[in-house]
PDB file of C-alpha atoms in Angstrom:
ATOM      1  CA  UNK A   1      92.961  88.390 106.842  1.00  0.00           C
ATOM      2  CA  UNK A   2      89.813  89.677 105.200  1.00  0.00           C
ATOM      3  CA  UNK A   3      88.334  92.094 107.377  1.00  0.00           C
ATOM      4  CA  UNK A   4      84.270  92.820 106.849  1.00  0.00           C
ATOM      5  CA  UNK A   5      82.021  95.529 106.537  1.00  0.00           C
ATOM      6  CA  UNK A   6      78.132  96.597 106.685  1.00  0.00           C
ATOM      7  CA  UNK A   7      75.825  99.607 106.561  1.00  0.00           C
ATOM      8  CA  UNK A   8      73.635 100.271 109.265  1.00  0.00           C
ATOM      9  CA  UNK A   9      71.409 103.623 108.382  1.00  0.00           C
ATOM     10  CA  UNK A  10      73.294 106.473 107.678  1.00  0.00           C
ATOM     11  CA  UNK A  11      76.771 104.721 108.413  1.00  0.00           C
ATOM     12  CA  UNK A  12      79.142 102.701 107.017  1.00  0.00           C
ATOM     13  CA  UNK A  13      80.672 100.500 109.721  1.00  0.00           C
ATOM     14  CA  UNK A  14      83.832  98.911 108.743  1.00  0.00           C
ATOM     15  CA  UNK A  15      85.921  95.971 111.405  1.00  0.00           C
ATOM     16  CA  UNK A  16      89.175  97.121 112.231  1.00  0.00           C
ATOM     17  CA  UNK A  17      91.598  94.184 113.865  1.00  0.00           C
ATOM     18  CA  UNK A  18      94.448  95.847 115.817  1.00  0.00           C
ATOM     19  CA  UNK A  19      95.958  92.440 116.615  1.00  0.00           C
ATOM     20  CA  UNK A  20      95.511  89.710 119.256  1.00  0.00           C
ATOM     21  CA  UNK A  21      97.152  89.110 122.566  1.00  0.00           C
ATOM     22  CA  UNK A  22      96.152  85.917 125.395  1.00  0.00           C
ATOM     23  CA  UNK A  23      94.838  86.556 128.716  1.00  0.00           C
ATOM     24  CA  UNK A  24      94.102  84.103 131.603  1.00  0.00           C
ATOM     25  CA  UNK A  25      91.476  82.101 131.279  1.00  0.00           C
ATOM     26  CA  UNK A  26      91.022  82.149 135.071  1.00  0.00           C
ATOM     27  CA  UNK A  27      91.139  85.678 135.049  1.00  0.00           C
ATOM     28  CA  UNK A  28      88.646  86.016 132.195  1.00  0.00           C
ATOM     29  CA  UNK A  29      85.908  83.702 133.416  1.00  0.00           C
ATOM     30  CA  UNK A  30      86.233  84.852 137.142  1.00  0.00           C
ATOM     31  CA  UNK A  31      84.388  82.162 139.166  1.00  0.00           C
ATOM     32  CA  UNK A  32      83.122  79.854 136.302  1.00  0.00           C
ATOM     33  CA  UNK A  33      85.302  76.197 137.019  1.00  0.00           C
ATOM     34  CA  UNK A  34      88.091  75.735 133.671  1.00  0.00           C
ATOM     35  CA  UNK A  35      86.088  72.225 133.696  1.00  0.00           C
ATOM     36  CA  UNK A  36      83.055  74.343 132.549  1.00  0.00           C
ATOM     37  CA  UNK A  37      84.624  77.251 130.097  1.00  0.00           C
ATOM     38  CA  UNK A  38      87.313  75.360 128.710  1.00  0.00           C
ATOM     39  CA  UNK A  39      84.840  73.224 126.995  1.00  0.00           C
ATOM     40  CA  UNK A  40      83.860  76.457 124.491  1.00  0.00           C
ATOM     41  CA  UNK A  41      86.941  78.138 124.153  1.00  0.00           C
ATOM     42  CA  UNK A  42      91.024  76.980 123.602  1.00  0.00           C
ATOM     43  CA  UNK A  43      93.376  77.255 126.373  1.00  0.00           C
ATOM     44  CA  UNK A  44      97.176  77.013 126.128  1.00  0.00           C
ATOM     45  CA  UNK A  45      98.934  75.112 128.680  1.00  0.00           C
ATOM     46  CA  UNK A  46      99.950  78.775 130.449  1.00  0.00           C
ATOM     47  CA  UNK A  47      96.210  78.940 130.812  1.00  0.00           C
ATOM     48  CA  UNK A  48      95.780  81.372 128.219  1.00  0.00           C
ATOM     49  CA  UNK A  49      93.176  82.292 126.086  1.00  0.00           C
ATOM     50  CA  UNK A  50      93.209  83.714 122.375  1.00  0.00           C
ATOM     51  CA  UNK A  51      92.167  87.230 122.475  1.00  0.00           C
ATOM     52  CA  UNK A  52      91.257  89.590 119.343  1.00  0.00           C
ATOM     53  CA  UNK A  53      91.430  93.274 119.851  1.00  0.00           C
ATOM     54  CA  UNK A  54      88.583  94.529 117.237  1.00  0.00           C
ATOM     55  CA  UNK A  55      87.725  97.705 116.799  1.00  0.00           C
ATOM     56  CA  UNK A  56      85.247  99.531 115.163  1.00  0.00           C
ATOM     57  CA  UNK A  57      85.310 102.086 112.638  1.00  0.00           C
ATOM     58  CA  UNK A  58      82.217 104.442 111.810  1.00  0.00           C
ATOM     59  CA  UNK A  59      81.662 106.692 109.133  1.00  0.00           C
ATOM     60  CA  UNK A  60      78.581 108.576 109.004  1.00  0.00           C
ATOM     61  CA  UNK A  61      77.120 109.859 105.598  1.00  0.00           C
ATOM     62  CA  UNK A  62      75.355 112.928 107.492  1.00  0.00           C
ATOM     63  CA  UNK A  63      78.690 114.746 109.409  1.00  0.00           C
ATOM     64  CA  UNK A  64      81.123 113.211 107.218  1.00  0.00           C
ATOM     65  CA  UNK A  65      82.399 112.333 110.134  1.00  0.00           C
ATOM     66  CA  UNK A  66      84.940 109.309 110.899  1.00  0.00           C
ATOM     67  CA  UNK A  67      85.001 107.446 114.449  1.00  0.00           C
ATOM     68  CA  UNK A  68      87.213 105.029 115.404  1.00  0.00           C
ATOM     69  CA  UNK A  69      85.434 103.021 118.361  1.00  0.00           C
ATOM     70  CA  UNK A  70      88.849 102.120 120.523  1.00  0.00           C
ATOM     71  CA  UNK A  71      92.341 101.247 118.873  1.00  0.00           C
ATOM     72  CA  UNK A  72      94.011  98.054 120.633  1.00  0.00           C
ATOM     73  CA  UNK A  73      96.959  97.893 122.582  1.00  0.00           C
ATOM     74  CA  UNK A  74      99.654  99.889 120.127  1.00  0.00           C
ATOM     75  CA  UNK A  75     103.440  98.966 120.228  1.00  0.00           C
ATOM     76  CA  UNK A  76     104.694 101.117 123.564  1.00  0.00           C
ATOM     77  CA  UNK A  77     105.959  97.381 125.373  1.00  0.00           C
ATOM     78  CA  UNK A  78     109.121  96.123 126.271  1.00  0.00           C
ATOM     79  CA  UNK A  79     109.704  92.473 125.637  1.00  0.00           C
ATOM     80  CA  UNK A  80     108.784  91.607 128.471  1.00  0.00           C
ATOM     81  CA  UNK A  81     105.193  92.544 128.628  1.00  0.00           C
ATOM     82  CA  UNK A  82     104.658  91.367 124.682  1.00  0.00           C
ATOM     83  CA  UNK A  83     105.550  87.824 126.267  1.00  0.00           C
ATOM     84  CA  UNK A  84     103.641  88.130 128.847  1.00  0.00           C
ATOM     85  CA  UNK A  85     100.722  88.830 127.120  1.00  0.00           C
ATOM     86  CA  UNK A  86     101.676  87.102 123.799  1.00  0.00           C
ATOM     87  CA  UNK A  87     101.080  89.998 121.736  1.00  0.00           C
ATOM     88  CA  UNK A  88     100.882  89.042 117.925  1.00  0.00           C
ATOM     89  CA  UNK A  89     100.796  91.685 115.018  1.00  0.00           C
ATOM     90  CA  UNK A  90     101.564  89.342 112.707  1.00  0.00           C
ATOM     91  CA  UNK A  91      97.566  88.004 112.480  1.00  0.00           C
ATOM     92  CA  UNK A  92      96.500  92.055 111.920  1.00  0.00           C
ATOM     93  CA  UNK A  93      97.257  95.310 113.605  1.00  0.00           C
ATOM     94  CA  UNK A  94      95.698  98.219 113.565  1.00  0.00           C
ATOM     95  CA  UNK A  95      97.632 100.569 110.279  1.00  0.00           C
ATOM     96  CA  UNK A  96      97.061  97.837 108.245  1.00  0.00           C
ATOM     97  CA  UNK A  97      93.691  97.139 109.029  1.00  0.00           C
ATOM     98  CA  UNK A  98      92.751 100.788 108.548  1.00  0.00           C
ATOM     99  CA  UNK A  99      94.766 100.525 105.408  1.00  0.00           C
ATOM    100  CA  UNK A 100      92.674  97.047 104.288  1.00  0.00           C
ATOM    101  CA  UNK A 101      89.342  99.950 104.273  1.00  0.00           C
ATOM    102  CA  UNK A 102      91.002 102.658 102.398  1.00  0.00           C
ATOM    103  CA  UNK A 103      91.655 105.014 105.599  1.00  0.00           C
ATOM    104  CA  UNK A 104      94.666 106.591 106.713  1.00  0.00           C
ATOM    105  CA  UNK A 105      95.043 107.611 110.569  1.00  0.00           C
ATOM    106  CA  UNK A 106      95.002 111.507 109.007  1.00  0.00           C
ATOM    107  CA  UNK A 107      91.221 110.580 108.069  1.00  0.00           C
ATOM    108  CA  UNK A 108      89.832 109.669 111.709  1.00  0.00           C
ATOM    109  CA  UNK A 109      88.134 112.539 113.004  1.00  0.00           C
ATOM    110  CA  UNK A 110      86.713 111.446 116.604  1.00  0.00           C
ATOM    111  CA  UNK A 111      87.860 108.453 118.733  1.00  0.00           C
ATOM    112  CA  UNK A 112      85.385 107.019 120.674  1.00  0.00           C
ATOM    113  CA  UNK A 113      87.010 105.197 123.740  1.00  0.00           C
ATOM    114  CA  UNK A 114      84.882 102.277 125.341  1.00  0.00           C
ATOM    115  CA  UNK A 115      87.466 102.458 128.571  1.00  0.00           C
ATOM    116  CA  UNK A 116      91.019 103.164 128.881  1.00  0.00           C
ATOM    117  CA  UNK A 117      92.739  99.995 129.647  1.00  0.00           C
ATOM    118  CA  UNK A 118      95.593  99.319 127.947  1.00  0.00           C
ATOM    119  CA  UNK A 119      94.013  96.930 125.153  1.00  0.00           C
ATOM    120  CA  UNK A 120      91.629  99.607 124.120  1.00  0.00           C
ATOM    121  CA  UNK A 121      93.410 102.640 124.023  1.00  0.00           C
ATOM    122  CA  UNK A 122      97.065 101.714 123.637  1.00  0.00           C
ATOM    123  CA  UNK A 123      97.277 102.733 119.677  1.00  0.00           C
ATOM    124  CA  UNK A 124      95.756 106.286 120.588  1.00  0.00           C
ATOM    125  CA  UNK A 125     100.153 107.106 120.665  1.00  0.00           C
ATOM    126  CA  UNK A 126     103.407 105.661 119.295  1.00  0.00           C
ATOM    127  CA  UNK A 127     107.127 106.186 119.684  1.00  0.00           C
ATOM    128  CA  UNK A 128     108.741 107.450 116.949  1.00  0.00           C
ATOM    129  CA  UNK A 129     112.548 106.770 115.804  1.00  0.00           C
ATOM    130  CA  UNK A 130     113.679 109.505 118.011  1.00  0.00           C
ATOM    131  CA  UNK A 131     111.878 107.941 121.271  1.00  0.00           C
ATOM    132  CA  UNK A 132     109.486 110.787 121.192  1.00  0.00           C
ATOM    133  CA  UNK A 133     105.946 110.104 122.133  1.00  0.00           C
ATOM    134  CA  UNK A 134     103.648 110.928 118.852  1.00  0.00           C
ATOM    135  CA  UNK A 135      99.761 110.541 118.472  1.00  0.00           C
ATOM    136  CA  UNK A 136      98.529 108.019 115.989  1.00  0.00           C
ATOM    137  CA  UNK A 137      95.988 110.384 115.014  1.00  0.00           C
ATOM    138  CA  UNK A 138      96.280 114.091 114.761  1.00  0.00           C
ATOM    139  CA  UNK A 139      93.043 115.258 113.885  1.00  0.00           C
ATOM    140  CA  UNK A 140      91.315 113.175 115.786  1.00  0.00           C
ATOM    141  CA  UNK A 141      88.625 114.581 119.397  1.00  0.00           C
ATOM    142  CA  UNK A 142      89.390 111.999 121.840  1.00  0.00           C
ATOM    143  CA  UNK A 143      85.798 111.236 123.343  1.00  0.00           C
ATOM    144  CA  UNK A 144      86.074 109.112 127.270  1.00  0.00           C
ATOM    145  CA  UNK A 145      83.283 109.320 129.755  1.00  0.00           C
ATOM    146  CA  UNK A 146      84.150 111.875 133.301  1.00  0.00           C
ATOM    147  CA  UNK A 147      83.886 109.176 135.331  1.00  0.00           C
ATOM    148  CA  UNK A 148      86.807 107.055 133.381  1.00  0.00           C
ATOM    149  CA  UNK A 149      89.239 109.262 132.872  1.00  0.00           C
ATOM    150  CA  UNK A 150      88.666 110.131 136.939  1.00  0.00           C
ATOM    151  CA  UNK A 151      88.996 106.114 137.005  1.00  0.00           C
ATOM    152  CA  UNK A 152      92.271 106.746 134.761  1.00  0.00           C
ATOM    153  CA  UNK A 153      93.760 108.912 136.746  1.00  0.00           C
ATOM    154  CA  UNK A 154      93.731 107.902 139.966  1.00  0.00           C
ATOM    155  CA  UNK A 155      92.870 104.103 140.231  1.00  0.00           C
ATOM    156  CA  UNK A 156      92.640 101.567 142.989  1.00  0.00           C
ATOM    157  CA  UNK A 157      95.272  99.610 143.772  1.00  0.00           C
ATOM    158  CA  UNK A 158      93.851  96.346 141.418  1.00  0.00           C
ATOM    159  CA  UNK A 159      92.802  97.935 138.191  1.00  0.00           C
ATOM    160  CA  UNK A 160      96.468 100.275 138.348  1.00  0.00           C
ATOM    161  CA  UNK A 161      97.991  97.870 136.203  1.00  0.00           C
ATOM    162  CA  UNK A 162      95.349  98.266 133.283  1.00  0.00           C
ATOM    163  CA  UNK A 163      95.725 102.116 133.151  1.00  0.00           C
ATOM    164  CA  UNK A 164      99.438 102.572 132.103  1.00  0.00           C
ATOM    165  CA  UNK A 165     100.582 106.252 132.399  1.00  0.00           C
ATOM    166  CA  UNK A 166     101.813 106.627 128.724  1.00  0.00           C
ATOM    167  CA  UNK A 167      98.554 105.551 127.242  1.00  0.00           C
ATOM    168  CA  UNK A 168      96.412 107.660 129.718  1.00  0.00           C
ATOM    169  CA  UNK A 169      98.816 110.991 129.976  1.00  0.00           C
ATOM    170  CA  UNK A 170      98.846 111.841 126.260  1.00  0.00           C
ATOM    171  CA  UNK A 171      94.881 110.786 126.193  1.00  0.00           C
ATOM    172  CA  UNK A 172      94.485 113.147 129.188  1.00  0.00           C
ATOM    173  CA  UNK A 173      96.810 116.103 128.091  1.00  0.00           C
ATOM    174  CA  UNK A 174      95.219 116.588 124.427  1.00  0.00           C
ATOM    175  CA  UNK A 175      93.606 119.578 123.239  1.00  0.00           C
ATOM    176  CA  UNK A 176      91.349 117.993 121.645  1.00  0.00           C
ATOM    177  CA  UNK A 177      89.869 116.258 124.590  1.00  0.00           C
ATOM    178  CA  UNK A 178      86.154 116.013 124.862  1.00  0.00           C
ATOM    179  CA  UNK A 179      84.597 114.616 128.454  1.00  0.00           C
ATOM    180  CA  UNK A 180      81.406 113.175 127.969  1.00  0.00           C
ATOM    181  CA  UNK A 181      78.470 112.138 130.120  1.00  0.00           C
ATOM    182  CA  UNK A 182      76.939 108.993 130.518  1.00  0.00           C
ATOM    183  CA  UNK A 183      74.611 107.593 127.968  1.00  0.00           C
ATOM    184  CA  UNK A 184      76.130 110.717 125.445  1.00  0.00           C
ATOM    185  CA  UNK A 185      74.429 111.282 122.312  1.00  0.00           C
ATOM    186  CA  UNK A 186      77.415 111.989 119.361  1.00  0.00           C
ATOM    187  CA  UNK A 187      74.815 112.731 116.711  1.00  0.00           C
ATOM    188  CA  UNK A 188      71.774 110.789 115.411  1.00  0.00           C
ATOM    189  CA  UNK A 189      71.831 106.777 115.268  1.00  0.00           C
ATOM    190  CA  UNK A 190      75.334 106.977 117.462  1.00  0.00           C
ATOM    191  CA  UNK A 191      75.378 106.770 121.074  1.00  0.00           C
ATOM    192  CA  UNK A 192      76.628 105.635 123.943  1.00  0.00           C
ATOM    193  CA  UNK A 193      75.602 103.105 126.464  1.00  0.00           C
ATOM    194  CA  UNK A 194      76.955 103.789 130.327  1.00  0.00           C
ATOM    195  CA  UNK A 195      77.949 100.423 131.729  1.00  0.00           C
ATOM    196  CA  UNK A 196      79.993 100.663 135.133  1.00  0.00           C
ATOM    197  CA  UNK A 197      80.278  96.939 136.188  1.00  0.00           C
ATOM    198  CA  UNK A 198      84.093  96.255 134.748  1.00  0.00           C
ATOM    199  CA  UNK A 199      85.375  99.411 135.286  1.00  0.00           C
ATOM    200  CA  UNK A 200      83.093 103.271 136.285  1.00  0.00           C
ATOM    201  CA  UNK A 201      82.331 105.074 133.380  1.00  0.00           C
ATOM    202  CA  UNK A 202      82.136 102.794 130.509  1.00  0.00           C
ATOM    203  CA  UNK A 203      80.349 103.696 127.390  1.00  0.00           C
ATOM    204  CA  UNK A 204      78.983 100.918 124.810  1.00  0.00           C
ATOM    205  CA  UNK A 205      78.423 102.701 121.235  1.00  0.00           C
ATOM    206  CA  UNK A 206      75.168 102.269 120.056  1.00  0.00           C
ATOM    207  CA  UNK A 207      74.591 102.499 116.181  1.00  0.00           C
ATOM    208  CA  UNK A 208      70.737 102.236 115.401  1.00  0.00           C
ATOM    209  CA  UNK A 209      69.461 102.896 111.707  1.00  0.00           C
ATOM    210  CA  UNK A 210      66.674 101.781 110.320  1.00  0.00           C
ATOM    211  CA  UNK A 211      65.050  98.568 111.413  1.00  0.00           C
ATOM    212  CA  UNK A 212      69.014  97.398 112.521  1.00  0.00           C
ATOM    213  CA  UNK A 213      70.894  98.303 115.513  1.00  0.00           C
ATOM    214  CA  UNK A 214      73.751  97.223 116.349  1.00  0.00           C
ATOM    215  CA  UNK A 215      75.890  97.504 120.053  1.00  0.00           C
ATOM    216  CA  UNK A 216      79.517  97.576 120.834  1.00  0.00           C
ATOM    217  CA  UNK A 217      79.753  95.368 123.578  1.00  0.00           C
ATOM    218  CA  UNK A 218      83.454  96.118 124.838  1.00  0.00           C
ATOM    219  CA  UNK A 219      84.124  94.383 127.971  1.00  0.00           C
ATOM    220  CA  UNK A 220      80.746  93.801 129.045  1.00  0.00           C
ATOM    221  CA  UNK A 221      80.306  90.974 127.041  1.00  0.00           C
ATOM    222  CA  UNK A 222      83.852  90.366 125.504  1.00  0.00           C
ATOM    223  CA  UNK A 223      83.222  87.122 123.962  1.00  0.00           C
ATOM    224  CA  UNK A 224      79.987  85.136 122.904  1.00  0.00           C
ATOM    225  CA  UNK A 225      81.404  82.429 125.586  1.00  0.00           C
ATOM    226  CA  UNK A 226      79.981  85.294 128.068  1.00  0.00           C
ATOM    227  CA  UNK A 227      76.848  85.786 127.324  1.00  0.00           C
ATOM    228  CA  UNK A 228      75.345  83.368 130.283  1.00  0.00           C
ATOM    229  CA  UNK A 229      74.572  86.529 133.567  1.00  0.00           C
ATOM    230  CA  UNK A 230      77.003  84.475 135.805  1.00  0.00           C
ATOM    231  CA  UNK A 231      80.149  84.110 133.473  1.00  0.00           C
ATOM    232  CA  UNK A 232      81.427  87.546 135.045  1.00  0.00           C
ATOM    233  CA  UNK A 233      85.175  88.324 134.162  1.00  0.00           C
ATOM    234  CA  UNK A 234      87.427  88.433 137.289  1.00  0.00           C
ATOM    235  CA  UNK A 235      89.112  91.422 135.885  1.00  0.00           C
ATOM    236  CA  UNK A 236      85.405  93.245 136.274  1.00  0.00           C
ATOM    237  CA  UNK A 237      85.736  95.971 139.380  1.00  0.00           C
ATOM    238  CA  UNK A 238      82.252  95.489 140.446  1.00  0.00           C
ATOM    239  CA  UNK A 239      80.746  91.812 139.459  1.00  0.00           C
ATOM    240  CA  UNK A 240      77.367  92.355 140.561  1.00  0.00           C
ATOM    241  CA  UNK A 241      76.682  95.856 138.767  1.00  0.00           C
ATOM    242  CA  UNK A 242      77.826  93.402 135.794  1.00  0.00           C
ATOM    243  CA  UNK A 243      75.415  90.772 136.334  1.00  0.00           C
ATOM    244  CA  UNK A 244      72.853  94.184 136.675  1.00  0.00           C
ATOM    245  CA  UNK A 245      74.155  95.244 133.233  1.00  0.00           C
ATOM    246  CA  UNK A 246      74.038  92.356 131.314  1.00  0.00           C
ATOM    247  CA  UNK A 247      70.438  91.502 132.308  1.00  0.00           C
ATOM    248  CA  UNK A 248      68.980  94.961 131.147  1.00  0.00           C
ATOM    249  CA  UNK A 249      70.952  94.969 128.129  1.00  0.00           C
ATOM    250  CA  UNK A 250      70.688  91.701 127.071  1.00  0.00           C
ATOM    251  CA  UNK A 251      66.791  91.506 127.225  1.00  0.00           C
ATOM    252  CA  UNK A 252      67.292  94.453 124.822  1.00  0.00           C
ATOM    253  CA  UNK A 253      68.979  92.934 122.691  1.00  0.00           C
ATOM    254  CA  UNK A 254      66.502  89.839 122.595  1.00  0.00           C
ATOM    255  CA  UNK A 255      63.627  91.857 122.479  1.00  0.00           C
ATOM    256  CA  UNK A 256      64.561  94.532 120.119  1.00  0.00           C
ATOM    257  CA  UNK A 257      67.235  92.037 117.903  1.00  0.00           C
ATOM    258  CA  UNK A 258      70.213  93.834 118.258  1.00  0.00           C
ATOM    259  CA  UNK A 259      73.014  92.786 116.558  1.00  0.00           C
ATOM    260  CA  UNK A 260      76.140  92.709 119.355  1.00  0.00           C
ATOM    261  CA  UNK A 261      80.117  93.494 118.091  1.00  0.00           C
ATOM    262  CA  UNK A 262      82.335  91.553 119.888  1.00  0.00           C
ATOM    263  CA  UNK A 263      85.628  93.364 120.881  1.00  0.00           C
ATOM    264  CA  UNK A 264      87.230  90.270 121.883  1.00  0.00           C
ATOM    265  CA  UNK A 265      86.428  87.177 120.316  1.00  0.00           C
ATOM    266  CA  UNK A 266      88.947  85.433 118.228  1.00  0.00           C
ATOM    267  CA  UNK A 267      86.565  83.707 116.679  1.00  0.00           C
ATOM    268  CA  UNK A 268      83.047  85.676 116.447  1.00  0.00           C
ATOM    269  CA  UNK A 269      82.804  89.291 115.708  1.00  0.00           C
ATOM    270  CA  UNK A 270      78.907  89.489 115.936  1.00  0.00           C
ATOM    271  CA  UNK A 271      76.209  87.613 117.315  1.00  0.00           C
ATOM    272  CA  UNK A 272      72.739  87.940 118.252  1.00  0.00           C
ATOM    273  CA  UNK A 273      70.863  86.629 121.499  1.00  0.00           C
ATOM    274  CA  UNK A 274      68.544  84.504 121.790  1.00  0.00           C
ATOM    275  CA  UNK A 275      66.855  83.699 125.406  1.00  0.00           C
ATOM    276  CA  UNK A 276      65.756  80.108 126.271  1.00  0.00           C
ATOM    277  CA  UNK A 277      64.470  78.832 129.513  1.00  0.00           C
ATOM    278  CA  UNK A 278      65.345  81.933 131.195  1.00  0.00           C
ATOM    279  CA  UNK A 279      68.850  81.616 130.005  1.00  0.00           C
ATOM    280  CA  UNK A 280      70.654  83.769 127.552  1.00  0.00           C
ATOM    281  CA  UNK A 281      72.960  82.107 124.569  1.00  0.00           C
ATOM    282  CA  UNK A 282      74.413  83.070 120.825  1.00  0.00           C
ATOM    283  CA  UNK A 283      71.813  82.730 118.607  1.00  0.00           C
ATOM    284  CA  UNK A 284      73.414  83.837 114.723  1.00  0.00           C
ATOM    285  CA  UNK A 285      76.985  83.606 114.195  1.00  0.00           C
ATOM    286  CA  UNK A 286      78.084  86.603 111.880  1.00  0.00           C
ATOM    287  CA  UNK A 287      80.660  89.071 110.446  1.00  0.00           C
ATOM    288  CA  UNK A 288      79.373  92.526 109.611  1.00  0.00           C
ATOM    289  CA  UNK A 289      79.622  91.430 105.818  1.00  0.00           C
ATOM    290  CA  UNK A 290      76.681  89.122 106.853  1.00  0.00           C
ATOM    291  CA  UNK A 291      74.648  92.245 107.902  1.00  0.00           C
ATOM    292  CA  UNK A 292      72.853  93.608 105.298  1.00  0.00           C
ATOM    293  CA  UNK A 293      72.837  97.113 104.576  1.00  0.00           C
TER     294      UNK A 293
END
């Protein structure tokens, strides 16, 4: 699969699919009626719906620097859990896809985590042929908000099932671990966007150059089918600071044309937002190749 690229200001942004797994369609549209979503987006008759885990990788011409914005769900599953979640490496996954750009995991220098469940950080660690647990990317500072890894480490009894201990203890446990505040600034045109709504201490990266910007929109918005305030995931911990998030950000992104990545749609990777009659929609359809630089 041909995988696209842009420029945005000082930084090369490059789209990195780690592979895509199926979630409930229940689950992902919380209270909207199936009557009402399934009309936009394919269900399987487990209820399913086709999920991309896209990342984003960010190289900036001024540090040299190389971020990878989270890294999909890695390989660490028993058969059971691949089936449950219909894991498929066989559209993309993540080695290849860095591979597809010309990058090795050796040439990742900072990983920016959007949150910590298990489809966002799972590729952060592998098990190699001796059943040892080995990081994907040695040279790489692992960047998560306080408040998340706090979330991480000690969650409630419904999001425990998102933070699995061999993704989070090696994330946790690494030297080069750096704890960030909300809304942190990594360096010029990069930064990230506290949102708290689907899980405390969620960061959006925020690329701005130029007369462009353009927003990773993680699980706030994880497909264009979400955009509408009241099409809340069920997963999210706290629906109404969501329906507080989207608002503010997606006026922004109206007002000021941002240009949203989506980490989760099988079928759109970016979008931008248009607002009519008080209600907020995809306007453009794009890949980053369709950005220009």
């Amino acid at each position: 699969m041909k995988q696209s690229h842009t420029s945005i200001g000082s930084f090369n942004l490059y789209s990195i699919e780690a592979g895509r797994f199926r979630l409930d369609g229940g689950a992902m549209f919380g209270v909207v009626p199936k009557t009402l979503w399934s009309r936009y987006i394919d269900v399987d008759d487990n209820n399913r719906i086709h999920m991309a885990m896209r990342c984003l990788l960010i190289e900036s011409k001024n540090t040299g620097k190389v971020y990878l914005v989270d890294n999909g769900s890695g390989t660490k599953f028993d058969e059971k859990f691949e089936q449950i979640y219909q894991l498929d490496y066989e559209h993309s996954d993540l080695l290849n896809s860095l591979d597809y750009h010309g990058f090795k995991p050796e040439d990742i220098t900072d990983i920016i985590f959007s949150h910590l469940h298990f489809d966002h950080c799972g590729g952060t660690t592998y098990y190699d042929e001796n059943g040892d647990l080995r990081h994907t990317f040695p040279n790489a500072t692992y960047h998560v908000t306080n408040k998340q890894l706090e979330t991480a480490t000690d969650p409630n009894v419904r999001e425990k099932a998102s933070f699995l201990p061999d993704n989070i203890n090696p994330i946790k446990n690494w030297d080069k671990l750096n704890l960030v505040g909300a809304h942190h600034q990594y360096e010029d045109g990069l930064e990230g966007l506290p949102v708290n709504g689907h899980t405390l201490g969620q960061q959006l990266p925020k690329i701005t150059g130029e007369n462009k910007t353009l927003v990773f929109a993680a699980d706030l918005i994880p497909t264009h089918v979400h955009l509408p305030l009241p099409w809340v995931m069920g997963y999210d911990m706290y629906p109404v600071t969501t329906l507080e998030e989207k608002e503010k950000y997606l006026e922004q992104a109206v007002e000021q044309d941002w240009y949203l990545f989506l980490e989760h749609d099988a079928d759109q990777e970016v979008v931008t937002v248009k607002k009519e009659k008080g209600k907020f929609a995809a306007d453009d359809k794009l890949t980053l190749s369709n950005i220009s630089g």
